PDB file of C-alpha atoms in Angstrom:
ATOM      1  CA  MET A  16      -0.588  38.599  24.226  1.00  0.00           C
ATOM      2  CA  ILE A  17       0.891  35.679  22.509  1.00  0.00           C
ATOM      3  CA  GLY A  18      -1.497  33.567  20.494  1.00  0.00           C
ATOM      4  CA  VAL A  19      -2.318  30.048  21.495  1.00  0.00           C
ATOM      5  CA  PHE A  20      -1.084  27.383  19.156  1.00  0.00           C
ATOM      6  CA  ASP A  21      -3.495  24.937  18.289  1.00  0.00           C
ATOM      7  CA  ALA A  22      -2.060  21.570  16.990  1.00  0.00           C
ATOM      8  CA  ARG A  23      -5.653  20.617  15.385  1.00  0.00           C
ATOM      9  CA  SER A  24      -4.898  23.427  12.604  1.00  0.00           C
ATOM     10  CA  LEU A  25      -2.009  21.228  11.399  1.00  0.00           C
ATOM     11  CA  VAL A  26      -4.343  18.265  10.616  1.00  0.00           C
ATOM     12  CA  PRO A  27      -4.550  17.851   6.966  1.00  0.00           C
ATOM     13  CA  ARG A  28      -7.645  18.991   5.366  1.00  0.00           C
ATOM     14  CA  ASP A  29      -8.222  16.422   3.051  1.00  0.00           C
ATOM     15  CA  LYS A  30      -6.042  13.289   1.249  1.00  0.00           C
ATOM     16  CA  HIS A  31      -4.479  15.787  -0.970  1.00  0.00           C
ATOM     17  CA  ASP A  32      -3.331  18.237   1.561  1.00  0.00           C
ATOM     18  CA  VAL A  33       0.395  17.410   1.135  1.00  0.00           C
ATOM     19  CA  ALA A  34       1.312  20.981   1.906  1.00  0.00           C
ATOM     20  CA  ALA A  35       0.000  20.519   5.508  1.00  0.00           C
ATOM     21  CA  LEU A  36       3.120  18.206   5.799  1.00  0.00           C
ATOM     22  CA  SER A  37       5.748  21.191   6.025  1.00  0.00           C
ATOM     23  CA  SER A  38       3.813  22.692   8.913  1.00  0.00           C
ATOM     24  CA  ILE A  39       3.414  19.427  10.870  1.00  0.00           C
ATOM     25  CA  GLU A  40       7.324  18.893  10.413  1.00  0.00           C
ATOM     26  CA  SER A  41       8.005  22.517  11.504  1.00  0.00           C
ATOM     27  CA  ALA A  42       5.907  22.047  14.494  1.00  0.00           C
ATOM     28  CA  GLY A  43       7.580  18.705  15.419  1.00  0.00           C
ATOM     29  CA  TYR A  44       7.158  16.669  18.344  1.00  0.00           C
ATOM     30  CA  PRO A  45       5.872  17.403  21.180  1.00  0.00           C
ATOM     31  CA  ALA A  46       3.882  20.085  19.779  1.00  0.00           C
ATOM     32  CA  ILE A  47       2.083  17.485  17.422  1.00  0.00           C
ATOM     33  CA  ALA A  48       1.443  15.019  20.306  1.00  0.00           C
ATOM     34  CA  PRO A  49      -2.354  15.920  20.664  1.00  0.00           C
ATOM     35  CA  ILE A  50      -2.765  15.140  17.102  1.00  0.00           C
ATOM     36  CA  LEU A  51      -0.969  11.824  16.627  1.00  0.00           C
ATOM     37  CA  ASP A  52      -4.036   9.741  16.146  1.00  0.00           C
ATOM     38  CA  ASP A  53      -5.518  12.346  13.793  1.00  0.00           C
ATOM     39  CA  LEU A  54      -2.306  12.188  11.662  1.00  0.00           C
ATOM     40  CA  LEU A  55      -2.256   8.431  11.778  1.00  0.00           C
ATOM     41  CA  ALA A  56      -5.713   8.399  10.219  1.00  0.00           C
ATOM     42  CA  TRP A  57      -4.638  10.245   7.146  1.00  0.00           C
ATOM     43  CA  THR A  58      -2.009   6.927   6.347  1.00  0.00           C
ATOM     44  CA  ALA A  59      -5.102   4.774   6.470  1.00  0.00           C
ATOM     45  CA  ASP A  60      -5.018   4.457   2.661  1.00  0.00           C
ATOM     46  CA  GLY A  61      -1.593   4.235   1.161  1.00  0.00           C
ATOM     47  CA  ASN A  62      -3.078   5.408  -2.134  1.00  0.00           C
ATOM     48  CA  TRP A  63      -3.905   8.884  -0.566  1.00  0.00           C
ATOM     49  CA  PRO A  64      -1.130  11.420  -1.674  1.00  0.00           C
ATOM     50  CA  ILE A  65      -0.620  12.632   1.749  1.00  0.00           C
ATOM     51  CA  ALA A  66      -0.154   9.215   3.376  1.00  0.00           C
ATOM     52  CA  PRO A  67       3.335   7.892   2.105  1.00  0.00           C
ATOM     53  CA  PRO A  68       4.954  11.306   3.046  1.00  0.00           C
ATOM     54  CA  LEU A  69       2.987  11.808   6.264  1.00  0.00           C
ATOM     55  CA  ALA A  70       4.040   8.184   7.360  1.00  0.00           C
ATOM     56  CA  ARG A  71       7.681   8.666   6.602  1.00  0.00           C
ATOM     57  CA  PHE A  72       7.717  11.799   8.991  1.00  0.00           C
ATOM     58  CA  LEU A  73       5.722   9.703  11.608  1.00  0.00           C
ATOM     59  CA  VAL A  74       8.403   7.001  11.722  1.00  0.00           C
ATOM     60  CA  THR A  75      10.970   9.561  12.623  1.00  0.00           C
ATOM     61  CA  LEU A  76       9.184  10.307  15.810  1.00  0.00           C
ATOM     62  CA  GLY A  77      10.331   7.012  17.411  1.00  0.00           C
ATOM     63  CA  MET A  78       8.716   5.979  20.642  1.00  0.00           C
ATOM     64  CA  PRO A  79       6.002   8.644  20.711  1.00  0.00           C
ATOM     65  CA  ILE A  80       4.220   6.883  17.826  1.00  0.00           C
ATOM     66  CA  VAL A  81       3.700   3.500  19.615  1.00  0.00           C
ATOM     67  CA  ASP A  82       0.610   4.060  21.466  1.00  0.00           C
ATOM     68  CA  PRO A  83      -1.217   5.579  18.223  1.00  0.00           C
ATOM     69  CA  VAL A  84       0.069   2.609  16.087  1.00  0.00           C
ATOM     70  CA  SER A  85      -1.053   0.421  18.768  1.00  0.00           C
ATOM     71  CA  ARG A  86      -4.837   1.751  18.722  1.00  0.00           C
ATOM     72  CA  VAL A  87      -4.729   1.292  15.032  1.00  0.00           C
ATOM     73  CA  LEU A  88      -3.460  -2.356  15.394  1.00  0.00           C
ATOM     74  CA  GLN A  89      -5.884  -3.143  18.044  1.00  0.00           C
ATOM     75  CA  GLY A  90      -8.970  -1.579  16.097  1.00  0.00           C
ATOM     76  CA  ASP A  91     -11.463  -3.086  13.643  1.00  0.00           C
ATOM     77  CA  ASP A  92     -10.288  -1.350  10.357  1.00  0.00           C
ATOM     78  CA  SER A  93      -8.151  -4.123   8.789  1.00  0.00           C
ATOM     79  CA  PRO A  94      -7.206  -2.245   5.646  1.00  0.00           C
ATOM     80  CA  GLN A  95      -5.881   0.511   7.954  1.00  0.00           C
ATOM     81  CA  LYS A  96      -3.730  -2.303   9.690  1.00  0.00           C
ATOM     82  CA  TYR A  97      -2.551  -3.222   6.438  1.00  0.00           C
ATOM     83  CA  PHE A  98      -1.417   0.170   5.449  1.00  0.00           C
ATOM     84  CA  CYS A  99       0.085   0.866   9.023  1.00  0.00           C
ATOM     85  CA  PHE A 100       2.252  -2.044   8.577  1.00  0.00           C
ATOM     86  CA  GLN A 101       3.450  -1.230   4.852  1.00  0.00           C
ATOM     87  CA  LEU A 102       3.732   2.409   5.494  1.00  0.00           C
ATOM     88  CA  ILE A 103       4.892   2.704   9.208  1.00  0.00           C
ATOM     89  CA  VAL A 104       5.532  -0.548  11.179  1.00  0.00           C
ATOM     90  CA  GLU A 105       7.778  -2.111   8.606  1.00  0.00           C
ATOM     91  CA  LYS A 106      10.159   1.086   8.877  1.00  0.00           C
ATOM     92  CA  LEU A 107      10.042   1.719  12.600  1.00  0.00           C
ATOM     93  CA  SER A 108      13.575   0.861  14.720  1.00  0.00           C
ATOM     94  CA  MET A 109      13.521  -2.382  16.380  1.00  0.00           C
ATOM     95  CA  GLU A 110      13.183  -0.522  19.649  1.00  0.00           C
ATOM     96  CA  VAL A 111       9.766   0.701  18.525  1.00  0.00           C
ATOM     97  CA  VAL A 112       8.868  -2.489  17.062  1.00  0.00           C
ATOM     98  CA  GLU A 113       9.616  -4.540  20.400  1.00  0.00           C
ATOM     99  CA  ALA A 114       7.241  -1.787  22.105  1.00  0.00           C
ATOM    100  CA  LEU A 115       4.623  -3.158  19.974  1.00  0.00           C
ATOM    101  CA  GLU A 116       5.322  -6.754  20.360  1.00  0.00           C
ATOM    102  CA  GLY A 117       2.092  -7.989  22.140  1.00  0.00           C
ATOM    103  CA  ASP A 118       0.041  -6.294  19.502  1.00  0.00           C
ATOM    104  CA  LEU A 119       2.072  -8.154  16.929  1.00  0.00           C
ATOM    105  CA  ARG A 120       1.658 -11.256  18.574  1.00  0.00           C
ATOM    106  CA  LYS A 121      -1.747 -11.043  19.272  1.00  0.00           C
ATOM    107  CA  LEU A 122      -2.401 -10.151  15.359  1.00  0.00           C
ATOM    108  CA  ALA A 123      -0.326 -13.039  14.323  1.00  0.00           C
ATOM    109  CA  ASP A 124      -1.762 -15.775  16.485  1.00  0.00           C
ATOM    110  CA  GLN A 125      -5.319 -14.560  16.867  1.00  0.00           C
ATOM    111  CA  PRO A 126      -6.440 -12.558  13.590  1.00  0.00           C
ATOM    112  CA  SER A 127      -9.856 -11.745  12.716  1.00  0.00           C
ATOM    113  CA  LYS A 128     -11.276 -12.978   9.465  1.00  0.00           C
ATOM    114  CA  ALA A 129     -10.839  -9.469   7.957  1.00  0.00           C
ATOM    115  CA  ASP A 130      -7.233  -9.308   9.225  1.00  0.00           C
ATOM    116  CA  GLN A 131      -6.448 -12.470   7.689  1.00  0.00           C
ATOM    117  CA  SER A 132      -8.241 -11.393   4.322  1.00  0.00           C
ATOM    118  CA  GLU A 133      -6.015  -8.490   4.314  1.00  0.00           C
ATOM    119  CA  GLY A 134      -2.829 -10.157   5.345  1.00  0.00           C
ATOM    120  CA  VAL A 135      -2.437  -8.472   8.308  1.00  0.00           C
ATOM    121  CA  ASP A 136      -1.551 -11.605  10.226  1.00  0.00           C
ATOM    122  CA  GLU A 137       1.193 -12.524   7.792  1.00  0.00           C
ATOM    123  CA  LEU A 138       2.628  -8.904   8.065  1.00  0.00           C
ATOM    124  CA  ALA A 139       2.549  -9.170  11.846  1.00  0.00           C
ATOM    125  CA  ARG A 140       4.443 -12.480  11.601  1.00  0.00           C
ATOM    126  CA  GLU A 141       7.188 -10.898   9.506  1.00  0.00           C
ATOM    127  CA  ALA A 142       7.357  -8.250  11.753  1.00  0.00           C
ATOM    128  CA  LEU A 143       7.966 -10.620  14.800  1.00  0.00           C
ATOM    129  CA  GLN A 144      10.451 -12.641  12.721  1.00  0.00           C
ATOM    130  CA  ARG A 145      12.427  -9.300  12.067  1.00  0.00           C
ATOM    131  CA  LEU A 146      12.440  -8.543  15.714  1.00  0.00           C
ATOM    132  CA  HIS A 147      13.612 -11.995  16.680  1.00  0.00           C
ATOM    133  CA  SER A 148      16.196 -12.663  13.843  1.00  0.00           C
TER     134      SER A 148
END
């Protein structure tokens, strides 16, 4: 009997688990589809060693990253939103950014106080400006 692949086994164990990245990249999409939210969570702080290289990989996924990024942008964690912009949104193709336009517009036009204090509203406006330039 062939073993069943468990995508959860690919989720980094801690913020220093950079070695997990090669397994994540090897598995690729769609094998990692069930853990995209978990992977995105490891980019919540750009100072973590795992965050920048993992974010670079997630950007390469294109449209499959839209829903997980959208959930971050709609969430309550303003520092995570900030790093999501810095590490991911700013590097996405215009097609993918366009799919996030509704979330970007809401953050730009109706930011929470926490989003304003993290500069998330400004980052959203910059992304929208890039989209429409």
